[in-house]
Coordinates of C-alpha atoms and ligand atoms in Angstrom, one line a residue:
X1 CA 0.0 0.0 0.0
X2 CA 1.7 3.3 -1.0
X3 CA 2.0 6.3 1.6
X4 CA -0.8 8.0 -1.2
X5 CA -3.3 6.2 0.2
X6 CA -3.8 7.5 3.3
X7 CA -4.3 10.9 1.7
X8 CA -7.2 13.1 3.1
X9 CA -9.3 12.0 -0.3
X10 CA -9.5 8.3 0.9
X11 CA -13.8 7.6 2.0
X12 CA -13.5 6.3 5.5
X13 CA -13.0 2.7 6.9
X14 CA -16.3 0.8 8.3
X15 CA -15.7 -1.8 10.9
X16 CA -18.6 -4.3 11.4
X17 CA -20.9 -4.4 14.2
X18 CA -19.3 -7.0 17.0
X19 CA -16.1 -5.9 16.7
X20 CA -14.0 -6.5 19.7
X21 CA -12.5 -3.0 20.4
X22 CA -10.4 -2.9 23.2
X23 CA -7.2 -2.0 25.1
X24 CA -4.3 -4.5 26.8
X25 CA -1.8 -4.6 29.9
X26 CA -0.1 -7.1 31.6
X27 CA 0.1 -8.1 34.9
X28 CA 3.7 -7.4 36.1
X29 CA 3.4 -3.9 34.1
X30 CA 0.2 -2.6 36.0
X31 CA -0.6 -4.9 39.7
X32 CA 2.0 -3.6 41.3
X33 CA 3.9 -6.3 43.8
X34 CA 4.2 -9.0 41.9
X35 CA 7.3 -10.0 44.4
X36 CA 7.7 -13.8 43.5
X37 CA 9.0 -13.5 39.6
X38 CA 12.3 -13.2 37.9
X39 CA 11.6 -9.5 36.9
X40 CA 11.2 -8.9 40.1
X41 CA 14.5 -9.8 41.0
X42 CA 15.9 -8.6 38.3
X43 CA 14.6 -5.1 39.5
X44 CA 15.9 -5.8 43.1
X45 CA 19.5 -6.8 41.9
X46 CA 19.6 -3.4 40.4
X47 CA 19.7 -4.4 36.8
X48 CA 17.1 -2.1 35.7
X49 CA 17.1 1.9 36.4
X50 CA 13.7 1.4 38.4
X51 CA 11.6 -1.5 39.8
X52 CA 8.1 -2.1 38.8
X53 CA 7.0 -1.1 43.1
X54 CA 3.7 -0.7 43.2
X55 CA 2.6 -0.4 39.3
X56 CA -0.5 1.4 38.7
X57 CA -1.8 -0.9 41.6
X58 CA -4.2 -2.1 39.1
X59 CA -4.3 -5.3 41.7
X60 CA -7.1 -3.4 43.9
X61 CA -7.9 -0.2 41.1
X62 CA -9.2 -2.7 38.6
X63 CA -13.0 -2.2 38.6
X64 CA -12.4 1.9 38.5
X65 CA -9.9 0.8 35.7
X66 CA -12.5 -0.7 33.5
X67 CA -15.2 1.7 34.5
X68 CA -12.9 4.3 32.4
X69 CA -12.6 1.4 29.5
X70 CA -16.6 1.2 29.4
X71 CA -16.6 5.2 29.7
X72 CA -14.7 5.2 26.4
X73 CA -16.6 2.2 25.0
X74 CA -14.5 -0.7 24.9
X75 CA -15.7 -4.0 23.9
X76 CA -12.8 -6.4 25.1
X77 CA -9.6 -6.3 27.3
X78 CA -6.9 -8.2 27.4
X79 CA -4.8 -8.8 30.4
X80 CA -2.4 -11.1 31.7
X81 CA -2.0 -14.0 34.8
X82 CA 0.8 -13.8 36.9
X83 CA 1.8 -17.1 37.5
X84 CA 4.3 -16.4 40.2
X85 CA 1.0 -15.3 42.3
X86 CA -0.3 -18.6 41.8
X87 CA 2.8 -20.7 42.5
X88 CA 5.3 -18.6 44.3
X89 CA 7.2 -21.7 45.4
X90 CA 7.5 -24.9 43.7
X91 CA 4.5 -26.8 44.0
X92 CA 2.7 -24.6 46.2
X93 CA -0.2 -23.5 45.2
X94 CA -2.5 -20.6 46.2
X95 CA -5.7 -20.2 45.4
X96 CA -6.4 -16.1 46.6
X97 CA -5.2 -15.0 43.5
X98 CA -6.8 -17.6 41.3
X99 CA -10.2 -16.2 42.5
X100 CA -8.6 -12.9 42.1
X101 CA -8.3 -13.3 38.5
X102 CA -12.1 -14.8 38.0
X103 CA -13.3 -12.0 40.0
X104 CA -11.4 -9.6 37.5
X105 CA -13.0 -11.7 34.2
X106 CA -16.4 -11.4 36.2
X107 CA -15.6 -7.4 36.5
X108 CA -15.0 -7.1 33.0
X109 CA -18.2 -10.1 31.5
X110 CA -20.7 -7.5 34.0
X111 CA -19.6 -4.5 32.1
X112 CA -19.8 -6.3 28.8
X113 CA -15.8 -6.1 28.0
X114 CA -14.6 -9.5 26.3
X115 CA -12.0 -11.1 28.7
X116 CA -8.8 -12.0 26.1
X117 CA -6.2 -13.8 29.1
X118 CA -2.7 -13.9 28.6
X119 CA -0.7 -16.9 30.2
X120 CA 2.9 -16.0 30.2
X121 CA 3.6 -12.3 29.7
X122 CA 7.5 -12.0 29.9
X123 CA 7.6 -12.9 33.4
X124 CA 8.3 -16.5 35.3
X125 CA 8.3 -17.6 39.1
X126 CA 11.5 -17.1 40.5
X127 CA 11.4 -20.8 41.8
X128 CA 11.8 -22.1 37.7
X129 CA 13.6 -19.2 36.8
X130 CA 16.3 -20.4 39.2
X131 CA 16.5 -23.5 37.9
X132 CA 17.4 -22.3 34.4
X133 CA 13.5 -21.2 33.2
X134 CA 12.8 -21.1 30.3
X135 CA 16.1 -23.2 29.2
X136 CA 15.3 -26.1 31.3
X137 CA 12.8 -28.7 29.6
X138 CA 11.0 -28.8 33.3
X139 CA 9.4 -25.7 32.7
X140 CA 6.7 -27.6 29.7
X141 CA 4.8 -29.6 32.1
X142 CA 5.4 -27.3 34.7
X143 CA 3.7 -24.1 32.5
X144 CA 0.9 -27.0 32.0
X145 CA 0.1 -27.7 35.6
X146 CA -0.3 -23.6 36.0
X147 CA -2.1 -23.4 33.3
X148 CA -4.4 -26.8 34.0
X149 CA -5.4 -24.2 37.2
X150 CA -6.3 -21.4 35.3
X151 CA -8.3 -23.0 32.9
X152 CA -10.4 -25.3 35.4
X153 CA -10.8 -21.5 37.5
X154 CA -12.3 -19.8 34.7
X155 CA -13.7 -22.7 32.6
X156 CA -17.1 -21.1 31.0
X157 CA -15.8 -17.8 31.3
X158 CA -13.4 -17.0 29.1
X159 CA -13.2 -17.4 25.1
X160 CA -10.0 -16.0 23.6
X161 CA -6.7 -16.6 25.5
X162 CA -3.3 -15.7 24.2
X163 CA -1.0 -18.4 25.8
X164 CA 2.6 -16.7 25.6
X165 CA 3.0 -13.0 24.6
X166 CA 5.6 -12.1 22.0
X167 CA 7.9 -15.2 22.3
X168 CA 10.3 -14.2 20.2
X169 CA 10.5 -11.0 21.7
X170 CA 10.9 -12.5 25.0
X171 CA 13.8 -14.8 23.6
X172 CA 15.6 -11.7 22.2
X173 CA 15.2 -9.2 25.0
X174 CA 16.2 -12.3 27.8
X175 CA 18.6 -14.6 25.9
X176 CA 19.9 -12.4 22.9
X177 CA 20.4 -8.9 23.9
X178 CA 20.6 -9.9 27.9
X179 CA 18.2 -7.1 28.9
X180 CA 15.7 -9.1 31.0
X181 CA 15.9 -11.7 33.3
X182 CA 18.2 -14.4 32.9
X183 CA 20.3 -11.5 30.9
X184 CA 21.9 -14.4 28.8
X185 CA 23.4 -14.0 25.6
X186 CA 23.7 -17.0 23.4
X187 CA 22.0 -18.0 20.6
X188 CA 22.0 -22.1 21.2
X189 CA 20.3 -21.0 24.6
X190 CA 18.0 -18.6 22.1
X191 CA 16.9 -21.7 20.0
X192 CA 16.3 -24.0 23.2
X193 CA 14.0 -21.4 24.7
X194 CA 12.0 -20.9 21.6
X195 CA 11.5 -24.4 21.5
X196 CA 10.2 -24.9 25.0
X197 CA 8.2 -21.9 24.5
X198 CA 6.6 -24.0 21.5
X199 CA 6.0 -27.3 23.7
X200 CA 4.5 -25.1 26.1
X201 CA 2.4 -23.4 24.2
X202 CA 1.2 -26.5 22.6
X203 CA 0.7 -27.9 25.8
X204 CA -1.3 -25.2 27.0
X205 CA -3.2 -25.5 23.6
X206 CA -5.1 -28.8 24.9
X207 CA -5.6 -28.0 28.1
X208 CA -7.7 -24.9 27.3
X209 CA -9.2 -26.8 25.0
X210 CA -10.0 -29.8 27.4
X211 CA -11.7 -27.0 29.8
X212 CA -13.5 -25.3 26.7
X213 CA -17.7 -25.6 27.6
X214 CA -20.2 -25.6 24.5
X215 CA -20.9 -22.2 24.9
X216 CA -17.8 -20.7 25.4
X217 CA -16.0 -22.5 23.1
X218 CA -11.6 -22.0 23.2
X219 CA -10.0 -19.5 20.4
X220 CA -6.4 -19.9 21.3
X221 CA -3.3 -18.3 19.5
X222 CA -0.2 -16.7 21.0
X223 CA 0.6 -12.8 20.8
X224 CA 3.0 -12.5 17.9
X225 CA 5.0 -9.7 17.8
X226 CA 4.9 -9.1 14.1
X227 CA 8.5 -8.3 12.9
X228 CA 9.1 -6.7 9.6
X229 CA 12.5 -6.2 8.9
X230 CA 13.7 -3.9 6.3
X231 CA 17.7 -4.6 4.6
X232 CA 19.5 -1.3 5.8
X233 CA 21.1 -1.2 2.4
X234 CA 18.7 -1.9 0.3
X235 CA 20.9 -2.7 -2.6
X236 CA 23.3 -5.1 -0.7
X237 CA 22.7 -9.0 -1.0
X238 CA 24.1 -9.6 2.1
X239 CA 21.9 -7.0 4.1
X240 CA 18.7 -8.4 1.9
X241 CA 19.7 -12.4 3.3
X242 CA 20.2 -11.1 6.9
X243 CA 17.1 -9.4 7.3
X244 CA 15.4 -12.3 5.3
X245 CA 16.9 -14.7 7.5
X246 CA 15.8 -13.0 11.0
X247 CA 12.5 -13.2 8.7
X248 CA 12.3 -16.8 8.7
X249 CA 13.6 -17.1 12.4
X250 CA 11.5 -14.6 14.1
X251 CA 8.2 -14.6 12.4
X252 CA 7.9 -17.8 10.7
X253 CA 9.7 -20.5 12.5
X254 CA 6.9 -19.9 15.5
X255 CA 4.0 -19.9 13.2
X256 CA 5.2 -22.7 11.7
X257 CA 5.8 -25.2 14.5
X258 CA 2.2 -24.4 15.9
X259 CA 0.5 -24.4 12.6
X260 CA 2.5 -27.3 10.3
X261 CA 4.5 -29.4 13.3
X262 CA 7.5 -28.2 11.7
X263 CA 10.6 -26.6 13.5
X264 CA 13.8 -25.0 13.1
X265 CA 16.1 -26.7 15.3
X266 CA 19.8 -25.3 16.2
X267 CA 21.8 -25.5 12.8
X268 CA 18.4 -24.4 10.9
X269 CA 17.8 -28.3 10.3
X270 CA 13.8 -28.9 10.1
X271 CA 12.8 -31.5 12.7
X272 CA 9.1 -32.8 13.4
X273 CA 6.8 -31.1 16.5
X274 CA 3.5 -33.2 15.4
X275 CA 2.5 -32.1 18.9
X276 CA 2.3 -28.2 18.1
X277 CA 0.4 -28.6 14.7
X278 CA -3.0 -27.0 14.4
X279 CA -2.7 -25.3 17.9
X280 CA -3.7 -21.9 16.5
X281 CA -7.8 -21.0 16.0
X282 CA -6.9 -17.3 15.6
X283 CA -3.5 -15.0 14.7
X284 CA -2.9 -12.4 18.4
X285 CA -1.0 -10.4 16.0
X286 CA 1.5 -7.1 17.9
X287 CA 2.4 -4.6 15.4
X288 CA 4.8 -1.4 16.5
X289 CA 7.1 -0.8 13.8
X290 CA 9.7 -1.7 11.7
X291 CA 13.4 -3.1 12.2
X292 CA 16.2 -2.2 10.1
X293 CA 19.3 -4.9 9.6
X294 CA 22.7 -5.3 8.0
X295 CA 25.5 -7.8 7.5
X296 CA 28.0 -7.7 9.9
X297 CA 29.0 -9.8 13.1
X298 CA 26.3 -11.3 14.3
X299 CA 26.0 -9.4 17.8
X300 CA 24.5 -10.0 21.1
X301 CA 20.9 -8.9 20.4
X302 CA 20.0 -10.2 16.5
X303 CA 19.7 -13.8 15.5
X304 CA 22.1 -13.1 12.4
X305 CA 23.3 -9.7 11.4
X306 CA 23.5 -6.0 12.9
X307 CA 20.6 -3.9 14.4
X308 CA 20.4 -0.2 13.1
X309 CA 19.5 2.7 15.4
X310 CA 17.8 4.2 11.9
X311 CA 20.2 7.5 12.3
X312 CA 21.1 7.9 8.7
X313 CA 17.2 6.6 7.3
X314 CA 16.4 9.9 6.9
X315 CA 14.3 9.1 3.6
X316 CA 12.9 6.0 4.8
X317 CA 12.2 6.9 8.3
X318 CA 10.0 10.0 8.3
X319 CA 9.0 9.6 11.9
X320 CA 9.7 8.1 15.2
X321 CA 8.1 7.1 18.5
X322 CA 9.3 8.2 22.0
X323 CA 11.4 4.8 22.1
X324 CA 13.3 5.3 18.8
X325 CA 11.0 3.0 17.0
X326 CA 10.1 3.8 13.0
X327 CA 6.9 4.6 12.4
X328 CA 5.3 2.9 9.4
X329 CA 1.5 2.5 9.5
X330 CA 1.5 0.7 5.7
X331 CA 3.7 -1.6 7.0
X332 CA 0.8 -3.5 9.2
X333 CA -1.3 -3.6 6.2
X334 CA 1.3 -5.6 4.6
X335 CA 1.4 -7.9 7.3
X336 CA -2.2 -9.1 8.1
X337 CA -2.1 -9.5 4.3
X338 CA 0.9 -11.6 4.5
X339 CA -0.7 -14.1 7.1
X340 CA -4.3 -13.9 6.1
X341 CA -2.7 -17.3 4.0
X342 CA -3.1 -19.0 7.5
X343 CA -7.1 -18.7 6.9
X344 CA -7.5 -18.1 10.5
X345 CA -9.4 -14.8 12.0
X346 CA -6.3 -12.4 13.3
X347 CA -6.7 -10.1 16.6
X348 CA -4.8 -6.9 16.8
X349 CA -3.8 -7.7 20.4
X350 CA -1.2 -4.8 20.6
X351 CA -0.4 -1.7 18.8
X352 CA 0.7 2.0 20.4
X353 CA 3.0 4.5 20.9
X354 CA 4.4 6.5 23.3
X355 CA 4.9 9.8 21.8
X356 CA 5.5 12.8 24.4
X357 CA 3.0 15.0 22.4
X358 CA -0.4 13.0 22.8
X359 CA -1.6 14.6 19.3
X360 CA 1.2 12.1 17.6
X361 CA 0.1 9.4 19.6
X362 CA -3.4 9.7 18.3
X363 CA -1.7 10.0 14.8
X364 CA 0.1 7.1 15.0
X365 CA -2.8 5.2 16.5
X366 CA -5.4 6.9 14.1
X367 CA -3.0 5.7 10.8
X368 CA -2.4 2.5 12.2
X369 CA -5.8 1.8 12.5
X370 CA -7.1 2.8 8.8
X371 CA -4.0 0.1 7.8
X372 CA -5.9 -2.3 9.4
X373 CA -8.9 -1.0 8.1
X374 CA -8.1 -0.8 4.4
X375 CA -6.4 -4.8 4.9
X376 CA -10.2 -5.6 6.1
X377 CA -11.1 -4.5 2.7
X378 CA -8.7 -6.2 1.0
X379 CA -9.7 -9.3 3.0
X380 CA -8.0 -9.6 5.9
X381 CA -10.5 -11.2 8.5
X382 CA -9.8 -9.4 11.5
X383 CA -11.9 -10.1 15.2
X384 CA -10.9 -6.7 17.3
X385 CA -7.9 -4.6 18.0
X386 CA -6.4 -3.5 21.4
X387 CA -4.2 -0.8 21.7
X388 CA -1.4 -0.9 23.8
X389 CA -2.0 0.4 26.6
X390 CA -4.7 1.3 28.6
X391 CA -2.8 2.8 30.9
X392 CA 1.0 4.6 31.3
X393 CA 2.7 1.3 32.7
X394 CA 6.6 0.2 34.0
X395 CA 8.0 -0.4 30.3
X396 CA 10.9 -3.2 31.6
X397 CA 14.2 -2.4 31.5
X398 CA 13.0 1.2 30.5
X399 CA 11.0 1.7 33.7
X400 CA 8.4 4.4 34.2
X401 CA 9.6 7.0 31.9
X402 CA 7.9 5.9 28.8
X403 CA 4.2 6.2 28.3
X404 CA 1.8 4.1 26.3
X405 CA -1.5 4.7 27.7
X406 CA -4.4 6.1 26.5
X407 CA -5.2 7.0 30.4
X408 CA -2.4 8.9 31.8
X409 CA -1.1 7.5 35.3
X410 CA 0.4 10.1 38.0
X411 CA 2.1 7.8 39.6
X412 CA 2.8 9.9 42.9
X413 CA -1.2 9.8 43.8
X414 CA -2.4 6.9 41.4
X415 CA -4.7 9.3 39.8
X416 CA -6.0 8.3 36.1
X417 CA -6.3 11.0 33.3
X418 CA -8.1 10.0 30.4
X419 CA -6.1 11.7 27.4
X420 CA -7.1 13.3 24.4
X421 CA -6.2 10.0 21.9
X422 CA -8.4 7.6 24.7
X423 CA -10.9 9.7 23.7
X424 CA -11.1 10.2 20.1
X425 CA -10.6 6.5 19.8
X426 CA -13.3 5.9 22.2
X427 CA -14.9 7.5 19.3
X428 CA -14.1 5.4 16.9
X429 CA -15.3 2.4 19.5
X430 CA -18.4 4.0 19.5
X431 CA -19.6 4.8 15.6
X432 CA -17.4 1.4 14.3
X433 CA -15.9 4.5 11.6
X434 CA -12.6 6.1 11.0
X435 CA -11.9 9.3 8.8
X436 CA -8.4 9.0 7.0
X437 CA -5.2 10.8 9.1
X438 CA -3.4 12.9 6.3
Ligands
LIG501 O1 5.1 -2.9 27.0 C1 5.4 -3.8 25.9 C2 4.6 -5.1 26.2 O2 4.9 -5.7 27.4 C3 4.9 -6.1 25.1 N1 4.7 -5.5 23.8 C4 5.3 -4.2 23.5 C5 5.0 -3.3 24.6 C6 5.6 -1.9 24.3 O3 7.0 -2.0 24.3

């Protein structure tokens, strides 16, 4: 789709009645406490500039929290389990938190907000984490008996469920760049976490299916972090295979285990998963920008190649977020065309900015979501779309200082400020229409 057609002359997009408009968070991002995970610790060891403390203390501010959802007429939300609340110790199980979370999906079924649950949202109980996490091939059935909990809690109430969030982008940030909990660097420990994550996922797959009821029936996918990566030299073969490469590695090695039972193991050899294929009844597709690679010494950070902090793009790269991030709305068009050839519904489950002027943000979120729009026409068959975030949240390794919410969060008093792009998208919410953004 070229740049032209988002010009003011475009009619607007029409999204159908039913459409699951929404917002998403995670648990360790907004609760506030969660003491018993491997972020956590992370946070206490000092590794990051600022811990996670209190959150938005979204633990007890929940029902006001959705009340401002409803007030800008959501449809759905997606939020995440901690599992560490569940099992802080190996084995022992708690069940206050369990009925937390149904009382939370009861919140949001009584003001008519679809529950979308997240399982695994970058964070693990300390317990596993310490005995290698995600690298050690305990954590499968392990993930499964957590998961068998959840799912037997909230059997009949929940429909969509999202079983790992952005697994690739948890490999990368915790066992390729080192910026999350374990901090490992090292690609063979890279491939053996992707594969767990697979297992598990596949794992969890059945389960939620086992505890699916007639009339809630189990749409399960994962959260994909869409990549799209761009050669920084355009005209370089080895820059094209790089980012061609991370291609096949980070978007469609996943997809493929959990769709065809086929995997690429370490030394890119195909070996057989039959016990991941067809564990997919929707795409959770994340969407935030694109990535910009070249040849050189594979670093700590990419699976093959060299990131690019985008300095010298200044053709390509018009715009960018608070974070650094390019800012290329076409660019999600291109992708829920690209996997609309799974023939599977897709769920924008994330997409957002953090701009420090909020008029950008809407901008960005406004273009974004007449990409997604003008894919609908083209055929993409698309459930609902959350942006990221509800709520100004603690961003990881970057803390509190960047903002993604459509609600702004003083976090001295815990006060909530709706902002100017909450509301106009409530808008759009509202009258299912969206006027093209020049
Ligand atoms: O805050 C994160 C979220 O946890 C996962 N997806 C991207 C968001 C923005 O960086």
């Amino acid at each position: 789709m070229a740049a032209a057609e988002f010009s003011g002359e475009l009619p607007p997009v029409h999204f159908p009645p039913g459409f699951l408009w929404g917002a998403a968070a995670a648990a360790h991002q907004v609760e506030g406490g969660n003491i018993h995970n491997d972020w956590w610790a992370w946070e206490q060891a000092g590794r990051v500039k600022e811990s996670s403390g209190r959150a938005c203390e979204h633990w007890t501010r929940y029902p006001s929290d959705f009340d401002l959802a409803v007030s800008l007429n959501h449809r759905a939300h997606r939020f995440s389990v901690e599992w560490s609340r569940i099992e802080p110790k190996e084995g022992e199980w708690h069940d206050e938190p369990v009925q937390h979370y149904v009382e939370v999906v009861d919140a949001l079924r009584k003001r008519n907000l679809e529950p979308i649950v997240t399982l695994h949202h970058f964070t693990t109980p300390q317990w596993i984490a310490s005995q290698g996490g995600w690298n050690n091939p305990k954590i499968v059935d392990a993930f499964g008996r957590y998961v068998e909990r959840v799912a037997k809690a909230l059997k009949g109430r929940v429909r969509f469920w999202a079983t790992i969030n952005e697994p690739m982008v948890y490999v990368n940030m915790h066992y390729l760049e080192g910026i999350g909990p374990p901090g490992v660097r090292d690609l063979r420990q890279a491939f053996r976490v992707t594969e767990h994550m697979i297992q598990a996922h596949a794992l969890a797959y059945k389960i939620l299916h086992a505890h699916a009821t007639p009339d809630m029936p189990a749409k399960v996918s994962i959260a994909m972090h869409a990549g799209f990566f761009v050669p920084c030299r355009p005209w370089h073969p080895l820059d094209r295979m790089v980012a061609t490469l991370t291609d096949q590695v980070f978007n469609v090695a996943f997809i493929e285990a959990i769709t065809e039972g086929r995997w690429i193991a370490p030394g890119i050899a195909k070996v057989r998963m039959p016990q991941a294929k067809g564990t997919l009844d929707y795409l959770g597709v994340n969407y935030y920008g694109r990535q910009f690679l070249r040849a050189g010494k594979g670093g700590p950070g990419q699976w093959v190649g060299q990131g690019c902090n985008l300095d010298h793009h200044t053709r390509q790269v018009t715009e960018r977020t608070g974070m650094g991030w390019d800012v290329h709305p076409q660019t999600i068009y291109h992708i829920l065309l690209r996997w609309k050839r799974l023939g599977l519904p897709m769920f924008i489950l994330e997409n957002g900015t953090w701009m420090d002027d909020d008029a950008a943000r809407w901008r960005y979120i406004a273009r974004h979501l007449y990409a997604v729009g003008r894919a609908m026409q083209a055929g993409a068959n698309m459930l609902g779309y959350c942006v990221w975030s509800l709520m100004d949240n603690f961003e990881w390794a970057h803390g509190f200082g960047p903002r993604f919410g459509i609600i702004e969060v003083d976090y001295a008093t815990q006060e909530r400020r709706i902002r100017e792009s909450g509301r106009k998208l409530g808008e759009v919410y509202r009258t299912n229409r969206l006027d093209p953004t020049p």
